[in-house]
Coordinates of C-alpha atoms in Angstrom, one line a residue:
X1 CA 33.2 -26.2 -9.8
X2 CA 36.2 -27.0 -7.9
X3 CA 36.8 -28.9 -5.2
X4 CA 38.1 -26.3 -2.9
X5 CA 34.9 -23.7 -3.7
X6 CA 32.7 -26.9 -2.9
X7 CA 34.7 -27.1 0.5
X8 CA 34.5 -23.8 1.6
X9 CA 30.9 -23.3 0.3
X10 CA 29.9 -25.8 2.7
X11 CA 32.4 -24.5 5.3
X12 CA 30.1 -21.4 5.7
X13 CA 27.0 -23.2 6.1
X14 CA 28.2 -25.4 9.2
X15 CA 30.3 -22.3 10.9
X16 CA 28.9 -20.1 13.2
X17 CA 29.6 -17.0 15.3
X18 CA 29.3 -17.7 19.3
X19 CA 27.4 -15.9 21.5
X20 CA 27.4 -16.4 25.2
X21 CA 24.6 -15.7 28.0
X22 CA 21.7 -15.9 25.3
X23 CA 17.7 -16.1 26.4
X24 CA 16.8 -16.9 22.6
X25 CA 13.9 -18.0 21.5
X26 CA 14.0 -21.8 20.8
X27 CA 12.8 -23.2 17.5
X28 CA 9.1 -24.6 16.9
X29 CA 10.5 -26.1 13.9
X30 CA 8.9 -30.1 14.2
X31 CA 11.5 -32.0 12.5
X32 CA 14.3 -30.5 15.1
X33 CA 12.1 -29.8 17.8
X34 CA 11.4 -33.8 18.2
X35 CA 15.1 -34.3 19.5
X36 CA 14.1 -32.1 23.0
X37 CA 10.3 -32.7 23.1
X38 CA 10.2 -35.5 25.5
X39 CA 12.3 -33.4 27.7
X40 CA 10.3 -30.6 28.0
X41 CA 6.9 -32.4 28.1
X42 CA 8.3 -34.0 31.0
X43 CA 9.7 -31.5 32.7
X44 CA 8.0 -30.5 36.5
X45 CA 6.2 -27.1 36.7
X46 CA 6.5 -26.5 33.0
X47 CA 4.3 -24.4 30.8
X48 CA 4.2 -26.2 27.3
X49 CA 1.6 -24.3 25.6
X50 CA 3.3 -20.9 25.1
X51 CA 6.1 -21.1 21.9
X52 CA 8.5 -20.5 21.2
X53 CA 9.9 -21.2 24.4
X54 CA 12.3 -19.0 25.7
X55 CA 16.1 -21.0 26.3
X56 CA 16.5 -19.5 29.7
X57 CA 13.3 -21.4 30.4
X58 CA 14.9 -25.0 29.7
X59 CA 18.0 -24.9 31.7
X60 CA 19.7 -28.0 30.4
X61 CA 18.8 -27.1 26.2
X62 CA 22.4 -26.4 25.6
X63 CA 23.6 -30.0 27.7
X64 CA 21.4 -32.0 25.7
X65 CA 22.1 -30.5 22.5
X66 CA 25.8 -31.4 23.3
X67 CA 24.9 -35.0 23.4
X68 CA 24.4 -34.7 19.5
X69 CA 28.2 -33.9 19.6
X70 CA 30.0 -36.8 17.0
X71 CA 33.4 -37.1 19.1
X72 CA 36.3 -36.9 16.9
X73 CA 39.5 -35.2 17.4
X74 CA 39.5 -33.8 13.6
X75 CA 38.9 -29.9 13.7
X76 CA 37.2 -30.5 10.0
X77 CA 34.9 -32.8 11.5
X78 CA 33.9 -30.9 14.6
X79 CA 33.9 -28.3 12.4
X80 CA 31.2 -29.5 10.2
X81 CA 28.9 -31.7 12.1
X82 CA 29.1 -30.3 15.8
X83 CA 29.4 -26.2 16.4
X84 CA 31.9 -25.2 14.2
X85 CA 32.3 -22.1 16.0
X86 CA 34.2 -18.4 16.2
X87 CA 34.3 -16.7 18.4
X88 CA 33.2 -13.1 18.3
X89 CA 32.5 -10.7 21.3
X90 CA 33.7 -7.8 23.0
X91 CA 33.5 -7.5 26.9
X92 CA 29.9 -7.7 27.2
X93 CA 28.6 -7.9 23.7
X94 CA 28.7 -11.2 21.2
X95 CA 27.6 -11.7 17.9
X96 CA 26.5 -15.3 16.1
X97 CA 26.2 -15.2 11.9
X98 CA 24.6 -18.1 10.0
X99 CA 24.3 -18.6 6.9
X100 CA 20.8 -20.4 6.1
X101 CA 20.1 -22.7 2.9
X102 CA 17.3 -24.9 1.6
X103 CA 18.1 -27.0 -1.1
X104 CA 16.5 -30.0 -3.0
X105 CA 14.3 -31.8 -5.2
X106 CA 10.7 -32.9 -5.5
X107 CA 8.5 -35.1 -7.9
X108 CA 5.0 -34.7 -8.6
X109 CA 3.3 -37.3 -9.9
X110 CA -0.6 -38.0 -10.7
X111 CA -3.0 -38.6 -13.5
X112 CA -2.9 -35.5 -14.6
X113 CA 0.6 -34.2 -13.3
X114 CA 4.8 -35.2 -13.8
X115 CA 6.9 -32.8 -12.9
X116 CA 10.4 -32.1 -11.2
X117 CA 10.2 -29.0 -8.7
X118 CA 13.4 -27.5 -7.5
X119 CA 13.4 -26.0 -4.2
X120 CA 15.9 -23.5 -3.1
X121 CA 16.1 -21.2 -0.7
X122 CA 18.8 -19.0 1.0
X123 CA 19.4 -16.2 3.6
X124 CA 21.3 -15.1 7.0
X125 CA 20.6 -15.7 10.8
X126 CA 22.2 -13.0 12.9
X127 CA 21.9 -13.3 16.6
X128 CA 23.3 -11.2 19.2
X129 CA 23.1 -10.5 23.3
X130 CA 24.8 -7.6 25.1
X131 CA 25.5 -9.1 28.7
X132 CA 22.9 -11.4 30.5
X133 CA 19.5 -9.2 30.2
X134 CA 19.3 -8.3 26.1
X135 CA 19.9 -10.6 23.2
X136 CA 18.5 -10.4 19.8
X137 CA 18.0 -12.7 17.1
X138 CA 17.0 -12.2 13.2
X139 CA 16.4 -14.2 9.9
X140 CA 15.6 -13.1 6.7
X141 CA 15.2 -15.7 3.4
X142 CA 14.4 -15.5 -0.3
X143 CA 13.0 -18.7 -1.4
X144 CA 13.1 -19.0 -5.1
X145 CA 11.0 -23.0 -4.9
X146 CA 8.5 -24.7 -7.1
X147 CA 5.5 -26.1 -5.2
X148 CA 3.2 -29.1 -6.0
X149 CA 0.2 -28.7 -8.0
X150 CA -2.4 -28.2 -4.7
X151 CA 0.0 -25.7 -3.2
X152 CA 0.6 -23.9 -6.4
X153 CA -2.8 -23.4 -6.6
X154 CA -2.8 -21.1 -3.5
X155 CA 0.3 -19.7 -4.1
X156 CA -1.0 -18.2 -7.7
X157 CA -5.0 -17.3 -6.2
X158 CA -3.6 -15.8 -2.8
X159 CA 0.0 -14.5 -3.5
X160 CA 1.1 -16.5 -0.3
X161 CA 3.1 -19.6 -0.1
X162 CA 2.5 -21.8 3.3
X163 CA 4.4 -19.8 6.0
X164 CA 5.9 -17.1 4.1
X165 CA 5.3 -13.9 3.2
X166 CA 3.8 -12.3 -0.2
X167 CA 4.3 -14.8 -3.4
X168 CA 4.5 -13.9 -6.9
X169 CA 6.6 -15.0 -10.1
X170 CA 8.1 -18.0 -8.2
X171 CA 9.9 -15.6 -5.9
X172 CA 9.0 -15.4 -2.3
X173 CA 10.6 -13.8 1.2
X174 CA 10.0 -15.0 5.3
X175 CA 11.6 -12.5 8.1
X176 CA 11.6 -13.2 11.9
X177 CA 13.4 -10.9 14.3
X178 CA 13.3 -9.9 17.7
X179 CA 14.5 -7.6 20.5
X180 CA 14.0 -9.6 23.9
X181 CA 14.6 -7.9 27.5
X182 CA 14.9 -10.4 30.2
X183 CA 14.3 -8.5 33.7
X184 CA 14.9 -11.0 35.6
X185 CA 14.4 -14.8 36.3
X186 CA 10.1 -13.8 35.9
X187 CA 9.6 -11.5 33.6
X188 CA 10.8 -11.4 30.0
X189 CA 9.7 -9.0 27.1
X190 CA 10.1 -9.5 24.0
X191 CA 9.5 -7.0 20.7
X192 CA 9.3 -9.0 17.8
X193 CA 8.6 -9.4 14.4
X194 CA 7.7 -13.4 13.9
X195 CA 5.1 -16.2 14.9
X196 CA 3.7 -17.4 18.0
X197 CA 2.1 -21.0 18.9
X198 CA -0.4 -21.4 22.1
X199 CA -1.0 -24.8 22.7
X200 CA 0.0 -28.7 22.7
X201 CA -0.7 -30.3 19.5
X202 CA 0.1 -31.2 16.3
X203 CA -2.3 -27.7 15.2
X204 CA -4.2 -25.4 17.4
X205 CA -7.2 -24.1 17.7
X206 CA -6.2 -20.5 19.4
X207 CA -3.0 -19.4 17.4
X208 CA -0.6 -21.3 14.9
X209 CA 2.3 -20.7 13.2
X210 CA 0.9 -21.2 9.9
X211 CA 0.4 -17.9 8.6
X212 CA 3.2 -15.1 7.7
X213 CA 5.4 -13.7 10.5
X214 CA 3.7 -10.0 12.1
X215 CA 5.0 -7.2 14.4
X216 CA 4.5 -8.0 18.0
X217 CA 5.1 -7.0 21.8
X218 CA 5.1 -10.2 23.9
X219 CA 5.0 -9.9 27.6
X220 CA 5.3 -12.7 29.8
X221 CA 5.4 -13.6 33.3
X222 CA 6.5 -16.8 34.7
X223 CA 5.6 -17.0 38.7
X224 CA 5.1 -19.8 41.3
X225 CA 2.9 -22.4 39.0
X226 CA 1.9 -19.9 37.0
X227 CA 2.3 -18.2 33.5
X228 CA 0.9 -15.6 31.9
X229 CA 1.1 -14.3 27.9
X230 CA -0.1 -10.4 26.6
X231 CA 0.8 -10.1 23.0
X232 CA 0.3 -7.3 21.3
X233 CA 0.2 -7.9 17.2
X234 CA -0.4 -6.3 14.0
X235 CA -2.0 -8.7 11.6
X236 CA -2.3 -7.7 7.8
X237 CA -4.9 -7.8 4.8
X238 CA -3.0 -7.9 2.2
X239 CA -6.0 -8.7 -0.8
X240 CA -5.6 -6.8 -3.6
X241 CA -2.5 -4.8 -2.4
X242 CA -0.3 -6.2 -5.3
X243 CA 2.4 -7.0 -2.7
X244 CA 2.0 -2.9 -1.9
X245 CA 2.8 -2.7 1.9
X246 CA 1.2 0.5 1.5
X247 CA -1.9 -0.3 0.5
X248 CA -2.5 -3.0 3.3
X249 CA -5.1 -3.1 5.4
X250 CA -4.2 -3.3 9.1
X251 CA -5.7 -5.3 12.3
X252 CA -4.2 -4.9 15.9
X253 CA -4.9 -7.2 18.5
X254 CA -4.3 -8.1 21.7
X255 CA -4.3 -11.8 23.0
X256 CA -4.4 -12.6 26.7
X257 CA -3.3 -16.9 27.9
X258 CA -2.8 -18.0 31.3
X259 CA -1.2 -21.2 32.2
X260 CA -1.6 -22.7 35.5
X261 CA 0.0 -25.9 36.5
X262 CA -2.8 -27.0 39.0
X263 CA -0.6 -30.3 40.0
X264 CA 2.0 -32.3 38.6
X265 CA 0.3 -33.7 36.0
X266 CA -3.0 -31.3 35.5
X267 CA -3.1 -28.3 33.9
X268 CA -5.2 -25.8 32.9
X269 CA -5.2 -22.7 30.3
X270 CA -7.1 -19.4 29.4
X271 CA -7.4 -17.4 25.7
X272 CA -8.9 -15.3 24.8
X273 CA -8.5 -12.2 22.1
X274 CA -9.8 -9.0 20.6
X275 CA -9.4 -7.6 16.5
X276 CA -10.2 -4.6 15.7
X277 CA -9.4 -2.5 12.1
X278 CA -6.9 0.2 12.7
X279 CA -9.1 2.9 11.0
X280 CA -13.0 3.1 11.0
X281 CA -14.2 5.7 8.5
X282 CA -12.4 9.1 8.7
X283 CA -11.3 8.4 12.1
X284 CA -7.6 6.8 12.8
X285 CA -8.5 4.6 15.8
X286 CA -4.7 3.2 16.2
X287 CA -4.2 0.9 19.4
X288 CA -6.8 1.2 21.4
X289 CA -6.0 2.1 25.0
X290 CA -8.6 -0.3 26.8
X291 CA -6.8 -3.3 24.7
X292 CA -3.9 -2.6 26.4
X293 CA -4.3 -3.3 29.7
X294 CA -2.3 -6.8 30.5
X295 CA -5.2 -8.2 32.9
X296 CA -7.2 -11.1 31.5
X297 CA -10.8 -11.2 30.1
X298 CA -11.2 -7.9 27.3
X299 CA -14.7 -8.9 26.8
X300 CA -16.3 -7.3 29.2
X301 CA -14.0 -4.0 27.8
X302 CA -15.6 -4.9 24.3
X303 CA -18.8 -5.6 25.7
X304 CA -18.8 -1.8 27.5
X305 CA -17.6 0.0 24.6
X306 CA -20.6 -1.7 22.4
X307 CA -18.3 -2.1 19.4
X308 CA -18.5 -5.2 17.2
X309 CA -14.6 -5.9 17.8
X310 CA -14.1 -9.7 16.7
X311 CA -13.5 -11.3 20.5
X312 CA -12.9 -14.7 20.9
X313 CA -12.6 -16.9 23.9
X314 CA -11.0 -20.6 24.8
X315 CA -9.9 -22.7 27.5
X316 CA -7.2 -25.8 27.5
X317 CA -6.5 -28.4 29.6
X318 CA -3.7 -31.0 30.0
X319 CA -3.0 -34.2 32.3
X320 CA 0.1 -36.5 32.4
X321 CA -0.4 -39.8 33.2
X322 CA 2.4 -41.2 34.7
X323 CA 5.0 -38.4 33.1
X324 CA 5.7 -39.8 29.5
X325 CA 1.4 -40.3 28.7
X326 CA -0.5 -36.7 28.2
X327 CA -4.0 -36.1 27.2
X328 CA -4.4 -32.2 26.2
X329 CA -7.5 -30.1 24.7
X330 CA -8.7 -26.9 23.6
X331 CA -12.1 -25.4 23.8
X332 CA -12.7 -21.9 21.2
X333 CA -15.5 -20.2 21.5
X334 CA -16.5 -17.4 18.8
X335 CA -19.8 -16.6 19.4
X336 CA -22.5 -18.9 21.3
X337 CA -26.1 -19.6 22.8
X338 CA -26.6 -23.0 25.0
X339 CA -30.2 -22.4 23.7
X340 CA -29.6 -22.7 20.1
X341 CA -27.1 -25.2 20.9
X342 CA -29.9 -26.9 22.6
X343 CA -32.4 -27.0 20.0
X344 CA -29.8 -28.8 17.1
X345 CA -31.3 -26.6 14.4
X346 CA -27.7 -25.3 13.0
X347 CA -27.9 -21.5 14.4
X348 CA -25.1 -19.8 12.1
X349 CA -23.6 -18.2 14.7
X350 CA -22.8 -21.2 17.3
X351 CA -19.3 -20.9 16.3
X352 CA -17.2 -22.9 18.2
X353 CA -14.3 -25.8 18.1
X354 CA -12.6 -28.5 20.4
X355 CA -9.7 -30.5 20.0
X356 CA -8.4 -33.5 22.0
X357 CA -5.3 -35.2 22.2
X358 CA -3.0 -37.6 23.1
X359 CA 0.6 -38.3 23.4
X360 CA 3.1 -40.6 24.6
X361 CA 6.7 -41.0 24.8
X362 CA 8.7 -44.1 25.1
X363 CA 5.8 -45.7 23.2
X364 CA 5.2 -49.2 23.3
X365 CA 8.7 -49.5 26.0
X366 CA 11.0 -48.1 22.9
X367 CA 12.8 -45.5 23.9
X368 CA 12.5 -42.1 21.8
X369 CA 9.7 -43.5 20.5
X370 CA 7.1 -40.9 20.5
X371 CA 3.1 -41.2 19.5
X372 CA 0.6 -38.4 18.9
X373 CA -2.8 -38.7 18.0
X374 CA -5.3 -35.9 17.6
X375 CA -8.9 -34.8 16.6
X376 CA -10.2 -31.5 15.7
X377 CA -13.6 -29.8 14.8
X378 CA -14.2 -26.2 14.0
X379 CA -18.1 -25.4 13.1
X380 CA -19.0 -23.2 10.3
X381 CA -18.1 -19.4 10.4
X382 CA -16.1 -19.9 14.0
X383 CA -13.0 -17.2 13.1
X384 CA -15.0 -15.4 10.5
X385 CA -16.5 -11.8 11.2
X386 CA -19.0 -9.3 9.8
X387 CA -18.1 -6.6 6.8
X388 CA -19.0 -3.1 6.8
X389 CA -17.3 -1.8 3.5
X390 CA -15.9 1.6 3.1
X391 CA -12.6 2.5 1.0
X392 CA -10.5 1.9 4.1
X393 CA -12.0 -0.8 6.1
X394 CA -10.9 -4.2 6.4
X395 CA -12.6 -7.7 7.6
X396 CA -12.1 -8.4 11.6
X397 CA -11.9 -12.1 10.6
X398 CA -9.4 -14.0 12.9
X399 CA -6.8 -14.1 9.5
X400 CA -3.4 -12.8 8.5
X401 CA -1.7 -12.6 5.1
X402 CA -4.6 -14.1 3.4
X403 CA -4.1 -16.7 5.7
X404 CA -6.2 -18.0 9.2
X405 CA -4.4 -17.6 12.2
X406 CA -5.3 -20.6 13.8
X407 CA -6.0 -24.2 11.5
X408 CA -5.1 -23.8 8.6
X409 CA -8.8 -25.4 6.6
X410 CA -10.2 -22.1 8.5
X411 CA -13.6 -23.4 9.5
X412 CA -16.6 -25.6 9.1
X413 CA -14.6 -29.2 8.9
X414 CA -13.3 -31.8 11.6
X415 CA -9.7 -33.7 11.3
X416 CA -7.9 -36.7 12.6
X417 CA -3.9 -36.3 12.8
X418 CA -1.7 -39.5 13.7
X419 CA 1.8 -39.3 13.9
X420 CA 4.7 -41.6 15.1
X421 CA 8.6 -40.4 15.6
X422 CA 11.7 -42.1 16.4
X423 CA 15.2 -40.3 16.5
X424 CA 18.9 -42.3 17.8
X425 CA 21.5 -40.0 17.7
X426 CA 20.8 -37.6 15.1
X427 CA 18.6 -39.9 13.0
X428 CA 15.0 -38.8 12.9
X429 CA 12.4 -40.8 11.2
X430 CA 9.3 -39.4 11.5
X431 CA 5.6 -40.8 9.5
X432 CA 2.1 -38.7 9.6
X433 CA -1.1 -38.7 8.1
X434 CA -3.8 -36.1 8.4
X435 CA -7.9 -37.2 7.4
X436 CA -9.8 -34.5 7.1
X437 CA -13.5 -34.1 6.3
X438 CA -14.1 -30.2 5.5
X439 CA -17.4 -28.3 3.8
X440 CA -15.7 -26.5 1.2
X441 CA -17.4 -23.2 0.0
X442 CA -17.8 -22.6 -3.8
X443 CA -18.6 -18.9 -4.1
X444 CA -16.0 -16.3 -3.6
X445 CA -18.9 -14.2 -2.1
X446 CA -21.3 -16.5 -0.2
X447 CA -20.2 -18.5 2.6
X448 CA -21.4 -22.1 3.8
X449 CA -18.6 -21.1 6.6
X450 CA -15.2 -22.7 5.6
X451 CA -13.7 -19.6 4.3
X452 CA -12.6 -17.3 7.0
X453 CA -12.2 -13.9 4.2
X454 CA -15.6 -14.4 3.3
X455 CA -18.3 -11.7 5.4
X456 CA -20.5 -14.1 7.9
X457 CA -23.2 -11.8 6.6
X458 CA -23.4 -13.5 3.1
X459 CA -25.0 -16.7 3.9
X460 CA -27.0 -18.4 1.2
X461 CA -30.6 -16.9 0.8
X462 CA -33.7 -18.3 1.4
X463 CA -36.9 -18.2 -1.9
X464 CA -37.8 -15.0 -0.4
X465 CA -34.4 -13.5 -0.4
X466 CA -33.8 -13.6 3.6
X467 CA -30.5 -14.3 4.3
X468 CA -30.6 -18.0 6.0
X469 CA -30.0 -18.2 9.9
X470 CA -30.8 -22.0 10.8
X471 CA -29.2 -25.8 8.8
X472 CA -25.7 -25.3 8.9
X473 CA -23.5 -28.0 10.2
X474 CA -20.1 -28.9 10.1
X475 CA -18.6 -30.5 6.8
X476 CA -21.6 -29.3 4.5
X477 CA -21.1 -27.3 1.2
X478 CA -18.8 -29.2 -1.1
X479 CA -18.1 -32.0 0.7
X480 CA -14.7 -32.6 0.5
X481 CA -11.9 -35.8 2.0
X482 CA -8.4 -34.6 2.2
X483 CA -5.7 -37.6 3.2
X484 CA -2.2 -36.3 3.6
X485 CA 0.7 -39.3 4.7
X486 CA 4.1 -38.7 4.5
X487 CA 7.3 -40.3 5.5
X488 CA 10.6 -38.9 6.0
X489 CA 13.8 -39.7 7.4
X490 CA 16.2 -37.1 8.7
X491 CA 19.7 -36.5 9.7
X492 CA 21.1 -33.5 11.6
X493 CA 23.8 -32.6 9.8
X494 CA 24.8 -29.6 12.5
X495 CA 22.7 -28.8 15.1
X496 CA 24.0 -25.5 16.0
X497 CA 22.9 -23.9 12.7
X498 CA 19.9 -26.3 12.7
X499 CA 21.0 -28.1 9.1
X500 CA 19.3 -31.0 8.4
X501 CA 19.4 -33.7 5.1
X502 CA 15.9 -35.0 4.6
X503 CA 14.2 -37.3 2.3
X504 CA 10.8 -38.2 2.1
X505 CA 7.5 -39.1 0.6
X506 CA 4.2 -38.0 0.7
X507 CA 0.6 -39.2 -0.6
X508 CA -1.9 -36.7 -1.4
X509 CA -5.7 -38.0 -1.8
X510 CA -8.4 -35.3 -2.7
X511 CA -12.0 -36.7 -3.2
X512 CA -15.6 -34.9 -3.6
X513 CA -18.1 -34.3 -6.1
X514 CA -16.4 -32.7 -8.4
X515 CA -12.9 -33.8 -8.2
X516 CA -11.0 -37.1 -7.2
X517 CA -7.3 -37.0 -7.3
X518 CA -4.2 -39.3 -5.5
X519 CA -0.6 -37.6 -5.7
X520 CA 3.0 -39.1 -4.8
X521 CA 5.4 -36.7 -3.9
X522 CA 9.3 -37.9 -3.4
X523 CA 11.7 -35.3 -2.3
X524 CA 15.1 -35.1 -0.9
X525 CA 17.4 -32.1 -0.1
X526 CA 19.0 -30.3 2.7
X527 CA 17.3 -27.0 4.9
X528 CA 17.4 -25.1 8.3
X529 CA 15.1 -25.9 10.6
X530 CA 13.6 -22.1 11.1
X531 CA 10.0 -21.9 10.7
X532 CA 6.9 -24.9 10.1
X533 CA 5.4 -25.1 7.0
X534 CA 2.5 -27.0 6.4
X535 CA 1.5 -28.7 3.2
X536 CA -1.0 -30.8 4.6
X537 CA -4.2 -29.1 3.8

């Protein structure tokens, strides 16, 4: 290939259309989203736990972006490694076009396993406002990658590779979109098709971004020290569809948070949410109409309908400890009795998790030096639901794309999460290591509690055939230790378009009865920051 294709290739990957007066949505991305994170943890009156944030929110994203800005008075340079930019708009109404690309190069290597995996990945980022109150913003990739051996594994038994949508034959798609009104400086709606995040750490225990992107109608309202989230969403069963949109099952739900910044440095959050199937027997149920209501706490709503809707509940809290320090948590409650709790006999259906955290930037004195450590425990069966089968019904289990909406080990395990991140400029080096301890189930069709697609109904059995309601605790079944650590070092290559160079390494240890495993993984290669993936599971 010659030089001049090579050029211009590139060219189109670093050059982007402008748009002006934008309220996008801001990426979650972790790698990027480390360059503004101290900023907006620190920030007074700020609601941290509902992402993506909106830019509008953050009124000095586009300033500190522009400190990234290499100063050179070449147009080639500028063009490649700052914004690159055309201009494109007429009177009220801009356009921005990027072209998006992941490209590298991992190896596997174990015992059992040596092997070179391509990754590539390629697609367009279209965004677009028309004057200050609507803007517009929409992705689409086909990723054609190899995985290692562990993710592989799910790719080939679930059709789903981490993040994306449906899997199959080494070909794979993700798609975000959204239409977002912005009324006015307090309200903002948003209709979407992409991933949401509620809460402060590394995972959470409410919703993550792990699974697929789904259709969704986010409302939110941002008033004196207050913030509140309804989002409206269609999740997916997509087992044994054969990739068949068709022929998917389909949950609605509706998911209430509110954030309240009680001082400067202590605040306070509620969750909760409802899931219900969209058709129950003949009759086409759709979204229900006492879902929709906007005002907090549906359980009482479930409660006086007596249906067996999957609710769940959850609170958060956060305090800041002289700005840069900040200790966060989250509380999810499935279903629960302080009775059974009480007695310590394992009641099946105490299904509950917490999660506690810290961070701290400017660690140790070193500026952009950031620390996070985290712990989290989810008991057995917490996100799971109970199964009436018909030829149209689905499981109300807290899941999406063959995927749980919230950790991504589902249930019944607990896991400790360290990480450490330095960036100068637009080097990021960033090292973390997940421990977790999780109670693997070994039937496809009775549950111990760790898989969230398996019916809380099939428990084990007792000698007389009575399904077993007491003895469950957290980590049993196959007792499993999963060690992830991984280092990588980053550069931003343009942070318009969100183009990064990355290599890295990972260790992978997987130990229980059955199987004991260690894995290096090296890899190197160029993305876009869109969309977290997580490997570490």
């Amino acid at each position: 290939m010659n030089r001049k294709l090579i050029l211009i290739s590139f060219l189109l990957f670093t050059v982007t259309f402008n748009v002006v007066a934008q309220n996008f949505n801001i990426t979650n991305e972790r790698t990027f989203s480390s360059l503004f994170n101290q900023n907006i943890d620190t920030l007074e009156n700020f609601h941290t736990s509902i992402r993506p944030f909106y830019k509008n929110e953050i009124g000095n994203h586009d300033s500190l972006m522009g400190l990234l800005d290499i100063k050179s008075e070449s147009k080639f340079v500028s063009a490649i490694f700052n914004y690159g930019k055309v201009t494109a708009y007429e009177k009220k109404i801009a356009f921005e076009l990027s072209p998006i690309i992941n490209a590298g190069i991992m190896m596997e290597k174990s015992e059992l396993v040596s092997q070179s995996l391509p990754e590539l990945a390629v697609g367009l980022s279209l965004d677009g406002n028309v004057g200050k109150k609507w803007s517009s913003q929409f992705v689409f990739l086909a990723d054609y990658s190899k995985y290692p051996s562990h993710v592989d594994a799910m790719v080939q038994s679930k059709n789903i590779s981490p993040g994306y949508g449906y899997s199959k034959d080494g070909k794979a798609f993700y798609g975000q979109g959204n239409i977002t009104f912005t009324a006015d400086e307090n309200f903002t709606f948003q209709l979407g098709y992409g991933k949401n995040f509620i809460g402060d750490g590394y995972r959470s225990l409410f919703l993550s971004d792990h699974a697929n992107s789904y259709p969704y109608l986010k409302v939110t309202a941002n008033i004196w020290k207050l913030k509140y989230m309804a989002l409206y969403t269609n999740y997916q069963d997509i087992r044994g569809s054969d990739g068949n949109m068709k022929d998917y099952f389909q949950k609605l739900s509706t998911v209430h948070y509110l954030s309240l910044n009680i001082a400067k440095w202590w605040n306070i959050g509620l969750f909760e949410s409802i899931i219900w199937q969209s058709q129950e027997d003949d009759f086409y149920r759709g979204y229900d109409i006492n879902y929709f209501n906007p005002v907090l706490f549906l359980r009482p709503t479930e409660y006086s309908q007596g249906s067996s809707d999957n609710a769940l509940l959850g609170g958060s809290m956060k305090f800041k400890i002289r700005k840069k320090n900040i200790l966060y948590g989250q509380l999810i409650l499935d279903e629960f009795k302080l009775n059974e709790l009480q007695a310590g006999t394992g009641w099946w259906a105490n299904k509950y998790g917490y999660q506690f955290g810290f961070k701290s930037y400017d660690f140790l004195w070193v500026k952009n030096l950031s620390l996070q450590l985290e712990y989290n425990m989810v008991r057995p069966f917490t996100y799971s639901h109970s199964y009436t089968p018909t030829s149209i019904s689905t499981l109300q289990n807290y899941a999406h794309f063959n995927s749980p909406l919230a950790h991504p080990l589902g249930a019944n395990f607990n896991e400790a999460v360290a990480g450490l991140t330095y960036h100068k400029k637009r080097w990021i080096i960033e090292g973390l290591a997940t421990s977790a301890k999780i109670g693997l189930d070994t039937s496809s069709t009775t549950s111990v509690g760790q898989d969230v697609y398996i019916s809380n109904q099939n428990r084990p059995l007792d000698d007389n055939g009575k399904v077993i309601d007491y003895g469950y605790f957290t980590t049993q079944g196959l007792t499993t230790d999963i060690i992830n650590s991984t280092l990588k070092i980053s550069y931003v290559i343009n942070p318009k378009s969100q183009l990064i160079f990355q290599v890295g390494v990972t260790n992978r240890t997987y130990k229980n009865s059955i199987e004991t495993s260690s894995t290096n993984m090296f890899f190197v290669g160029i993305k876009t920051s869109i969309t977290n993936r997580y490997f570490d599971f």
